[in-house]
Coordinates of C-alpha atoms and ligand atoms in Angstrom, one line a residue:
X19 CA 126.5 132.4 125.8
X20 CA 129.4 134.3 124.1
X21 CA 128.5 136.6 120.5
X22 CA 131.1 136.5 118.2
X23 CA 132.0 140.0 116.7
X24 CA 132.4 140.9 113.2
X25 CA 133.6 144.5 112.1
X26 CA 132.5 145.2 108.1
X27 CA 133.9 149.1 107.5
X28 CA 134.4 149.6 110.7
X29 CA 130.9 148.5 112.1
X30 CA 130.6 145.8 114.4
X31 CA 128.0 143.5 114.4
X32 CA 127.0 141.0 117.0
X33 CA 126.5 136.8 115.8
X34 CA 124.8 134.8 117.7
X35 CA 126.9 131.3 118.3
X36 CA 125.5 128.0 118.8
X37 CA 126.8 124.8 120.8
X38 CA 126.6 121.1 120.1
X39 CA 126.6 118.6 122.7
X40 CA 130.4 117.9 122.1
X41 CA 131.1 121.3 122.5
X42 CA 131.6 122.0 119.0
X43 CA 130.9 125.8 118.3
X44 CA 129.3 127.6 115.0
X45 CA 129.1 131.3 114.5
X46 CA 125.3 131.3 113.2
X47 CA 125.4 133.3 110.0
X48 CA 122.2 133.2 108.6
X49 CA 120.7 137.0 109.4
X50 CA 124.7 138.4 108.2
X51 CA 123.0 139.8 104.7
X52 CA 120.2 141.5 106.0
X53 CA 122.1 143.4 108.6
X54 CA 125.4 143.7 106.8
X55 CA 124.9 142.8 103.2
X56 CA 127.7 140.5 102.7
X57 CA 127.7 136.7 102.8
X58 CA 130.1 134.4 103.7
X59 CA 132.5 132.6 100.9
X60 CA 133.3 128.7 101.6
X61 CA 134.1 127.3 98.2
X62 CA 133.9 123.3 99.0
X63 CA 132.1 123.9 101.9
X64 CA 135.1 123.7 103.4
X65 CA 134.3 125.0 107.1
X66 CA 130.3 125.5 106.6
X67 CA 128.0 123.7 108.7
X68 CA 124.5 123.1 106.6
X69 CA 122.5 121.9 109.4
X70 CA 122.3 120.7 113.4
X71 CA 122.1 117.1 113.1
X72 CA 121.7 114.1 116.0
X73 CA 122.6 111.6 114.1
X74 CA 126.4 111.4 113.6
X75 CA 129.5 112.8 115.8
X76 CA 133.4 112.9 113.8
X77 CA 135.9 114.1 115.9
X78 CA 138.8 114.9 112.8
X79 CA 141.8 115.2 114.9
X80 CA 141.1 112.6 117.3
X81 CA 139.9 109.8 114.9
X82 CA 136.4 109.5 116.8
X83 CA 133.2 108.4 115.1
X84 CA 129.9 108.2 116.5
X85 CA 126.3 106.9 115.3
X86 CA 124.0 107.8 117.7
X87 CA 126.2 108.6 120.8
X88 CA 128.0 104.8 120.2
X89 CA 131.4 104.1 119.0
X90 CA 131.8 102.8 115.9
X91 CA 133.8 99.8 117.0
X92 CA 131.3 98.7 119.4
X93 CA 128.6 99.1 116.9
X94 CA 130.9 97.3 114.3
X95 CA 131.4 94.3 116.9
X96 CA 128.2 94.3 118.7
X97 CA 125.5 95.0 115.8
X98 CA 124.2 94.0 112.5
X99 CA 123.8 96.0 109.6
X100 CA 119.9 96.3 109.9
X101 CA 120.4 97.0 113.7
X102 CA 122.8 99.8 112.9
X103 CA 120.1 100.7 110.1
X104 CA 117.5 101.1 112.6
X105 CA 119.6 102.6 115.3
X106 CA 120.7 105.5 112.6
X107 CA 117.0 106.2 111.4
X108 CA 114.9 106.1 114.7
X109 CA 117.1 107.3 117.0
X110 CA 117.4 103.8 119.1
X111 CA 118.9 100.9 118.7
X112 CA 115.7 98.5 118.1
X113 CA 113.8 96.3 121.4
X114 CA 113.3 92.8 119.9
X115 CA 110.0 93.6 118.8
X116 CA 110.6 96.3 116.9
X117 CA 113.8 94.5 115.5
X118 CA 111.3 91.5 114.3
X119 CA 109.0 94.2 112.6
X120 CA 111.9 95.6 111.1
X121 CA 112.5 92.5 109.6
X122 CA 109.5 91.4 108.8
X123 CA 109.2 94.6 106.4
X124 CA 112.8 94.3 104.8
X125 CA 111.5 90.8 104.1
X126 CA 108.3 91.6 103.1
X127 CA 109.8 94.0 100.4
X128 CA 113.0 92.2 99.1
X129 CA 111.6 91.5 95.9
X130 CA 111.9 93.8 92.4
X131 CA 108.5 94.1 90.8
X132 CA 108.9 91.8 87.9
X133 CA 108.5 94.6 85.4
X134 CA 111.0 96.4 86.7
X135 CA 113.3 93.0 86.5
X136 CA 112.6 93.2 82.6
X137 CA 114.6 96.9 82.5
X138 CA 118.0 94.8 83.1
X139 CA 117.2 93.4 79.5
X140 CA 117.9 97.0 78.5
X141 CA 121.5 97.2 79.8
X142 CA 124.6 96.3 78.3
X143 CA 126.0 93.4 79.9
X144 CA 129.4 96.2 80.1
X145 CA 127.0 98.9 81.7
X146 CA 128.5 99.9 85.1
X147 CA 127.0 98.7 88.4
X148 CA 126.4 102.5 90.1
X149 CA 124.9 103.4 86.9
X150 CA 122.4 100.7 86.7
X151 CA 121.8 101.1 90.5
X152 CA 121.0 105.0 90.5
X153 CA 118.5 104.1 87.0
X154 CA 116.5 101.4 88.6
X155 CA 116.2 103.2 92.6
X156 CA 115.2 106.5 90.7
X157 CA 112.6 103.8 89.1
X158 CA 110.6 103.0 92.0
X159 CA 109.3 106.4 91.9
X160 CA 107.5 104.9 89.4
X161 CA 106.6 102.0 91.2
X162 CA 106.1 103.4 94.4
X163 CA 104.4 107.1 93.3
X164 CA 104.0 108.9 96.5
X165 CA 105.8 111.4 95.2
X166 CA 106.0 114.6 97.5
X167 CA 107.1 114.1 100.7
X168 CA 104.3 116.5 103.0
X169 CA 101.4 114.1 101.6
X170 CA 102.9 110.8 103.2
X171 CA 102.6 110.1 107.3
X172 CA 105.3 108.2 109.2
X173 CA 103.6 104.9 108.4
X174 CA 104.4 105.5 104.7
X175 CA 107.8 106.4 105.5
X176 CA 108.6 103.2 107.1
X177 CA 107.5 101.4 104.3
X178 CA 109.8 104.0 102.3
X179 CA 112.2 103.5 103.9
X180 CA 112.3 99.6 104.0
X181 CA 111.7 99.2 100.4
X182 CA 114.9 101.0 99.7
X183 CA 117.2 99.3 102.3
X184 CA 115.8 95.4 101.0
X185 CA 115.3 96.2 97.5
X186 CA 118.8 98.1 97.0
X187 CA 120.7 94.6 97.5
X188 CA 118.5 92.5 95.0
X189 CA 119.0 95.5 92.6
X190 CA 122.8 95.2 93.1
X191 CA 122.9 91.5 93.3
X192 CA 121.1 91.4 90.2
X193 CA 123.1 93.7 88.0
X194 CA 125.8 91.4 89.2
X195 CA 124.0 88.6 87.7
X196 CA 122.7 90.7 84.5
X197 CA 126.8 91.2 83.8
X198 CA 128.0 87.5 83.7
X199 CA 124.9 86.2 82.0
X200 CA 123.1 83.8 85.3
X201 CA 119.6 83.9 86.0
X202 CA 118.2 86.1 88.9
X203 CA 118.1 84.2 92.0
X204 CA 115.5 85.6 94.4
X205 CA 115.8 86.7 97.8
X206 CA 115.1 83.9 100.9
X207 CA 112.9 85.0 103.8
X208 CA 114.9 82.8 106.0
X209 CA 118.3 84.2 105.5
X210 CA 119.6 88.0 107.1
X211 CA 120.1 90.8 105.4
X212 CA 124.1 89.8 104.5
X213 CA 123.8 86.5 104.0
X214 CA 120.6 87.2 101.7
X215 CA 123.0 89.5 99.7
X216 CA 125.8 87.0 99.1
X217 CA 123.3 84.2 98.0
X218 CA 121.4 86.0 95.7
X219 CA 125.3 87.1 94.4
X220 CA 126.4 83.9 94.4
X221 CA 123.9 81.2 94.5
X222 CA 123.4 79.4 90.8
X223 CA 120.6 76.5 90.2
X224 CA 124.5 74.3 89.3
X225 CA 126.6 75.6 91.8
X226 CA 125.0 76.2 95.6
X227 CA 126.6 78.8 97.6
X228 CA 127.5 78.5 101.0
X229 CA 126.8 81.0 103.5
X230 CA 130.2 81.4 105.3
X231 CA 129.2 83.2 108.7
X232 CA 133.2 84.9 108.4
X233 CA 132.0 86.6 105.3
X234 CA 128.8 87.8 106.2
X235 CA 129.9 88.8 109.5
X236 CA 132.9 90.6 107.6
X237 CA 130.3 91.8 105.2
X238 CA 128.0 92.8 108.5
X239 CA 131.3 95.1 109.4
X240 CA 131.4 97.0 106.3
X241 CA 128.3 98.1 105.4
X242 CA 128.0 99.6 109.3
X243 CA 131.2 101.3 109.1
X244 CA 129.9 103.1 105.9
X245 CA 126.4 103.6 107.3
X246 CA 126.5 107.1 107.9
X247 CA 129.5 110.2 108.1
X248 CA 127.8 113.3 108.4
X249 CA 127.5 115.9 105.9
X250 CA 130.0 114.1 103.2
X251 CA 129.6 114.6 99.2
X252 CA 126.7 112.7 98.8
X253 CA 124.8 112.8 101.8
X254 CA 125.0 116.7 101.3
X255 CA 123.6 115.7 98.2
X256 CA 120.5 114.0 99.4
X257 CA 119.8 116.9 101.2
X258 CA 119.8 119.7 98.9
X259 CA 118.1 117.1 96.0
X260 CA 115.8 116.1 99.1
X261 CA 115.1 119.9 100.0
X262 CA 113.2 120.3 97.2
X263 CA 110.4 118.5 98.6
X264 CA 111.3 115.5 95.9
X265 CA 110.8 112.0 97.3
X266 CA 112.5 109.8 98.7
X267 CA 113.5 107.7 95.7
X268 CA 114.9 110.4 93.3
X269 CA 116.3 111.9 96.5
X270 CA 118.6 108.9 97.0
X271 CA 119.3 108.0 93.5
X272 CA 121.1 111.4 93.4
X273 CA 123.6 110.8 96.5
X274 CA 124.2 107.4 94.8
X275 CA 125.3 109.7 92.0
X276 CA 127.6 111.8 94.2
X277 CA 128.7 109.1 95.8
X278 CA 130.0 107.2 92.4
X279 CA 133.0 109.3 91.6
X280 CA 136.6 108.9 92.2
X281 CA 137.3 111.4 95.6
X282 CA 134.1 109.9 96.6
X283 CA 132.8 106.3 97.4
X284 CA 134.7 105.7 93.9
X285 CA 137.7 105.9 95.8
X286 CA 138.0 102.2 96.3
X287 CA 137.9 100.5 93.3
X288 CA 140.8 103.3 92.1
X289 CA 142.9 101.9 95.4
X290 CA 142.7 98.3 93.8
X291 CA 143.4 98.9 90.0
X292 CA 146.4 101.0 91.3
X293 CA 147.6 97.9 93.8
X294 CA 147.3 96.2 90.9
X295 CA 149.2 98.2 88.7
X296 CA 151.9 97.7 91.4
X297 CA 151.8 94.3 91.7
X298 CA 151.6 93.9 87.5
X299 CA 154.7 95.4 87.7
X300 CA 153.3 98.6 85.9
X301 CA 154.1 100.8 88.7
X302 CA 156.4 100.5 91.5
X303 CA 155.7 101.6 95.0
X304 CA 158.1 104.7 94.7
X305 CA 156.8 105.6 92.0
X306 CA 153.3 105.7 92.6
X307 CA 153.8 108.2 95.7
X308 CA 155.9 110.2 93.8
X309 CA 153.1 110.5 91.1
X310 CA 150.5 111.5 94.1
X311 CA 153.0 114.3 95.3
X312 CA 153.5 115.7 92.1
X313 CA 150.9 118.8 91.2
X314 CA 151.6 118.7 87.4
X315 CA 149.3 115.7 87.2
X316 CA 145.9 114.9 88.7
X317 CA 146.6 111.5 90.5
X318 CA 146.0 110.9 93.9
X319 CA 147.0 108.1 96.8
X320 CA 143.5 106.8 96.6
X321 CA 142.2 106.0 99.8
X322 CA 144.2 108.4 101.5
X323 CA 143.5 111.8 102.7
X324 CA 140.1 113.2 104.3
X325 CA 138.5 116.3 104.2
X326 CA 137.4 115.7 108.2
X327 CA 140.4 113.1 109.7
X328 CA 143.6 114.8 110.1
X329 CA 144.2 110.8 112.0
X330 CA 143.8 107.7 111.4
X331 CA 140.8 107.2 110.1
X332 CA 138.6 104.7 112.8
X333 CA 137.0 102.7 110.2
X334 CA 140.0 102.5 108.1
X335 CA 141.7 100.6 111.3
X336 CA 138.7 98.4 111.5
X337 CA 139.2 97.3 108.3
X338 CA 142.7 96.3 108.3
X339 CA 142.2 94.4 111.2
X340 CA 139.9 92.9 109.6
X341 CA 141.4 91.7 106.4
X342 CA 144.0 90.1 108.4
X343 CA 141.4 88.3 110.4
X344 CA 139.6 87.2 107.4
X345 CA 142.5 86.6 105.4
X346 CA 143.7 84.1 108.2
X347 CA 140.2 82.4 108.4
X348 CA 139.8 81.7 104.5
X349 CA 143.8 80.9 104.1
X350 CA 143.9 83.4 101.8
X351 CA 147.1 84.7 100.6
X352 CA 146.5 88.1 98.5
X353 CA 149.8 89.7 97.3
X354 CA 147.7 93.4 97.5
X355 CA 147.7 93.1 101.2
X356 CA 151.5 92.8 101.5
X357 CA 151.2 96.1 98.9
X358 CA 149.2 97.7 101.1
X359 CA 150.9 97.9 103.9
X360 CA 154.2 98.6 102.5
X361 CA 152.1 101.8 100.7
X362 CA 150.5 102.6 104.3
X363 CA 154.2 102.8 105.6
X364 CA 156.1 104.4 103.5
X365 CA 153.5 107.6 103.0
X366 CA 153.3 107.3 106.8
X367 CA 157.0 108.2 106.7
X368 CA 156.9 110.7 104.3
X369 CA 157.2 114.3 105.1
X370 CA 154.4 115.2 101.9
X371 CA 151.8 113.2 104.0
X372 CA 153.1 113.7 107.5
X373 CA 152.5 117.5 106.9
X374 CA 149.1 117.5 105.5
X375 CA 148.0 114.8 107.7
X376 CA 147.0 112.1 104.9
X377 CA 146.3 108.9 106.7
X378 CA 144.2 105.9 104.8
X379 CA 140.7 106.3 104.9
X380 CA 137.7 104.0 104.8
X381 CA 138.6 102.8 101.0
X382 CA 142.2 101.7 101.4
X383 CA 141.1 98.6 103.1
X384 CA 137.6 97.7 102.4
X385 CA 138.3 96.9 98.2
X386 CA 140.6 93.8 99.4
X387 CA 138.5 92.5 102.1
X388 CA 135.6 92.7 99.1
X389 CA 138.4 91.0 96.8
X390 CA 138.6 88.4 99.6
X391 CA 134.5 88.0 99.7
X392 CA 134.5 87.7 95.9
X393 CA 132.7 90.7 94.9
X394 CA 134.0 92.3 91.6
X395 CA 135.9 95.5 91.6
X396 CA 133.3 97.7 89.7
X397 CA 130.8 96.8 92.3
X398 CA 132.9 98.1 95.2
X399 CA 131.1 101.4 94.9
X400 CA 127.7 99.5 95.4
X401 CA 129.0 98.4 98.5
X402 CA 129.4 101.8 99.8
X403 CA 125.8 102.7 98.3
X404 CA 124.4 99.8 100.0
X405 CA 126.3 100.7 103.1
X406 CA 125.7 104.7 103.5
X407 CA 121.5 103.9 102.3
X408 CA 120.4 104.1 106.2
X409 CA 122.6 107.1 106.4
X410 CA 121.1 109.1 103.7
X411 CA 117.4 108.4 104.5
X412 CA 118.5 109.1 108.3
X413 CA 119.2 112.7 107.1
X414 CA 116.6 112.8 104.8
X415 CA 114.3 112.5 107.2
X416 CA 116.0 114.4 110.4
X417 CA 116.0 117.3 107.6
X418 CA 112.0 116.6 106.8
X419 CA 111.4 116.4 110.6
X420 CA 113.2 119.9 111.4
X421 CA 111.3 123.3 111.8
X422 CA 111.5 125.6 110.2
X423 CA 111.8 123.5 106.8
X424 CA 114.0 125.4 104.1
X425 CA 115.0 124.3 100.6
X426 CA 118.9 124.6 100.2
X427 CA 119.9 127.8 98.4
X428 CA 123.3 128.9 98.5
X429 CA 124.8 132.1 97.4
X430 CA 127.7 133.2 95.4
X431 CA 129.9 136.1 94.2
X432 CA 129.4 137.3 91.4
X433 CA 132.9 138.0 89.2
X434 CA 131.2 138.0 85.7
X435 CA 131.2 140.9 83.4
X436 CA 129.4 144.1 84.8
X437 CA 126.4 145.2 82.6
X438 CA 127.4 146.0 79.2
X439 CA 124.7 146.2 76.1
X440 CA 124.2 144.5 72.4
Ligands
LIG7 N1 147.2 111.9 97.5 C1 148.0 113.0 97.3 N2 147.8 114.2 97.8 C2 146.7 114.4 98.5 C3 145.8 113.4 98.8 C4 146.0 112.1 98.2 N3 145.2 111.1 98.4 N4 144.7 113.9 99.5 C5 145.0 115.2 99.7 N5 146.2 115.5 99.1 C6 146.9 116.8 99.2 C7 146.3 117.8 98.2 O1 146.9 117.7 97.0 C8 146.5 119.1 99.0 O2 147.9 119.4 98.8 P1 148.4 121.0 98.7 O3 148.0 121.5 100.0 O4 149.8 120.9 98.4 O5 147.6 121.6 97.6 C9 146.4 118.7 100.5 O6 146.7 117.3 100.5 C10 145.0 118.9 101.0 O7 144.1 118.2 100.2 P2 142.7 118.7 99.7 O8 142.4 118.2 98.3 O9 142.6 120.2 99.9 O10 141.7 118.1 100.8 P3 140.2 117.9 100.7 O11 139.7 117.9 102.0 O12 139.6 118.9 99.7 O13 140.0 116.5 99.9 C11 139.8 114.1 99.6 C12 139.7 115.3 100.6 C13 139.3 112.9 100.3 C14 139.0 114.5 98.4 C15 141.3 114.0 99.2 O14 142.1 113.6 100.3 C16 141.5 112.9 98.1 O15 141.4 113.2 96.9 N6 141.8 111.6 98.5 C17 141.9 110.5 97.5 C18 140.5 110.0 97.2 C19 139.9 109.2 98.3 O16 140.5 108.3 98.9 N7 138.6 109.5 98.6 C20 137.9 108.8 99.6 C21 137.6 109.6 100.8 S1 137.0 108.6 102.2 C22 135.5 108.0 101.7 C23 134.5 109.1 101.5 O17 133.8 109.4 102.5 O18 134.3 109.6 100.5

């Protein structure tokens, strides 16, 4: 295969370049200080690939996503969440047996050991939902001590690994609960993964819930669509925390961290306070893209814009398709949809977004299809945590699996003062 050439002082030096099975090309850097003594300067990460990975294929400019080797619309139609799960962590989608033992261990694990139930008592009813959730998985390190990752076998990591995907939704449905004053409702072994979630959300000893199969199979739709996207914010996260040769746990409580802010899986419950500051009347639609064009503040369109699409964003079409499917199917008549799509148009139309390729992304829709389900806006970023869990232990563990392993180091250029003494 083809070298790339770099010339440093008029030396040129041979890089070695490496292919993926799209096609997509790297110039490997990683011997460039010893032989040249300079390093490479990406500050975001901007155009730096951190590892070769099998899980996950984005095409940007096309608008292509890929778990796996499927498309993400036939997984979204075809699949279920824990299917998905499965297919992103082993490699496979699961044969029927090892789709019932799959099950059988999410189930066998959906319960909170009740002393760990007892820590809600500590948190203010106000306390936010991310931040109870990252407390409480970081906790089952404490539960669940096998803390370094070279002393535990694959059998142990399957049991990981299922702890975290089950227990993360009572732990969410929970702080729900915690936050409006209800009793804890536990999980049924009879019900799926989603329809599990929304009873224990929903469920109350005076008011039953009914499972509606639109919701959960809407529900069943989201969480796949945010199951996995590469190297993102947080999952880069998990990596580097992960690297470390911390465990599993405290390796995923920190991309829940990551994931919480604002550019991040944040992003969606800022797209619904600011359709509602539009539809309050607080802001009109004008307006607010003029204040997400202007540099002098730090506003943005949220749920627009993405480091990697420079399209449409696939899952971002899923899920507007979605809310009008939805939307017909529970009569529901939300006034932030009409707001929506008068937003989506008019930046479509406008030459600030047409030239830097800002197209909605995965958060512009999903906050008022989980407005539609009921879920409250502060837990929209649970959602996504929920969601991108199979993801991040995916890459946890294709890192863990790859030779030879290496702890995440980057460098830097130093601009500080030069020495100088007291
Ligand atoms: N509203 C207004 N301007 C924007 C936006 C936006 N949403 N997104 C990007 N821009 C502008 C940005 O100001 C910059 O303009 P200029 O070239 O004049 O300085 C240009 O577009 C390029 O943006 P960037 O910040 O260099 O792009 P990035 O790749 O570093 O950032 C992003 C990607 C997602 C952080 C950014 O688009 C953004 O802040 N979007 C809003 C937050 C959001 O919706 N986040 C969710 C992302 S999808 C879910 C996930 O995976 O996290």
């Amino acid at each position: 295969m083809d070298k790339a050439k770099i010339i440093i002082h008029n030396k040129e030096y041979e890089l070695p370049l490496v292919k993926g099975t799209e096609g997509e090309i790297a110039i490997d850097i990683s011997t460039l200080r010893d032989t040249t003594g300079c390093i490479t300067l990406d500050v975001g990460y901007q155009n730096t690939g951190s590892c070769l990975s099998a899980i996950t294929f984005i095409d940007g400019e096309k608008g292509i996503l890929r778990y796996r080797g499927y498309p993400i619309e036939e997984l979204a139609e075809k699949t279920s969440f824990t299917e998905t799960a499965y297919l992103l962590i082993y490699g496979n989608l699961p044969t029927p047996e090892e789709k019932k033992a799959f099950s059988q261990r999410l189930t066998e694990n959906s319960m909170i050991h009740e002393e760990m139930v007892r820590f809600f008592d500590g948190f203010p009813l106000t306390a936010h939902p991310m931040a109870i959730l990252s407390t409480m998985v970081n906790a089952l390190s404490v539960y669940y001590p096998q803390y370094f990752p070279a002393e535990f076998d694959i059998e142990t990591f399957d049991l990981m690994a299922a702890r975290l995907i089950s227990k993360i939704r009572t732990i969410a449905a929970y702080s729900y609960k915690h936050s409006i004053g209800e009793p804890f409702i536990y999980p049924r072994p009879d019900l799926k993964y989603c329809a599990n979630f929304l009873y224990m959300m929903f469920h109350s000893p005076v008011k039953p819930y009914e499972i509606d199969p639109d919701i959960e199979k809407t529900m069943n739709i989201l969480l796949i669509l945010h199951a996995d996207h590469e190297q993102n914010c947080s999952t880069s996260t998990v990596r580097l925390v992960g690297s470390s040769m911390v465990n599993l746990y405290s390796s995923i409580c920190a991309g829940i961290c990551a994931l919480w802010g604002p550019l991040h899986g944040g992003a969606n419950q800022e797209v619904i306070h600011m359709l509602e500051e539009i539809h309050n009347g607080k802001l009109s639609v004008r307006e607010c893209i003029e204040r997400a064009k202007n540099k002098d503040n730090r506003f943005r369109l949220f749920g627009f814009g993405h480091r990697v699409y420079k399209s449409y964003d696939p899952r971002a079409r899923i899920l507007k398709a979605q809310c009008d499917i939805l939307s017909r199917k529970l009569n529901i008549k939300d006034p932030l949809i009409e707001i929506a799509l008068e937003l989506e148009e008019r930046t479509l139309n406008d030459e600030y977004f047409i030239e830097r390729k800002l197209y909605p992304n995965v958060d512009f829709y999903s906050g008022i299809l989980y407005r539609m389900i009921g879920i409250p806006t502060n837990m929209y970023p649970v959602m996504f945590a929920i969601g991108r869990l199979p993801g991040w232990i995916a890459q946890w563990k294709e890192m863990h699996d790859t030779k030879p392993f290496k702890i995440g180091r980057p460098r830097q250029i130093y601009i500080g003062p030069v020495e100088r003494h007291l």
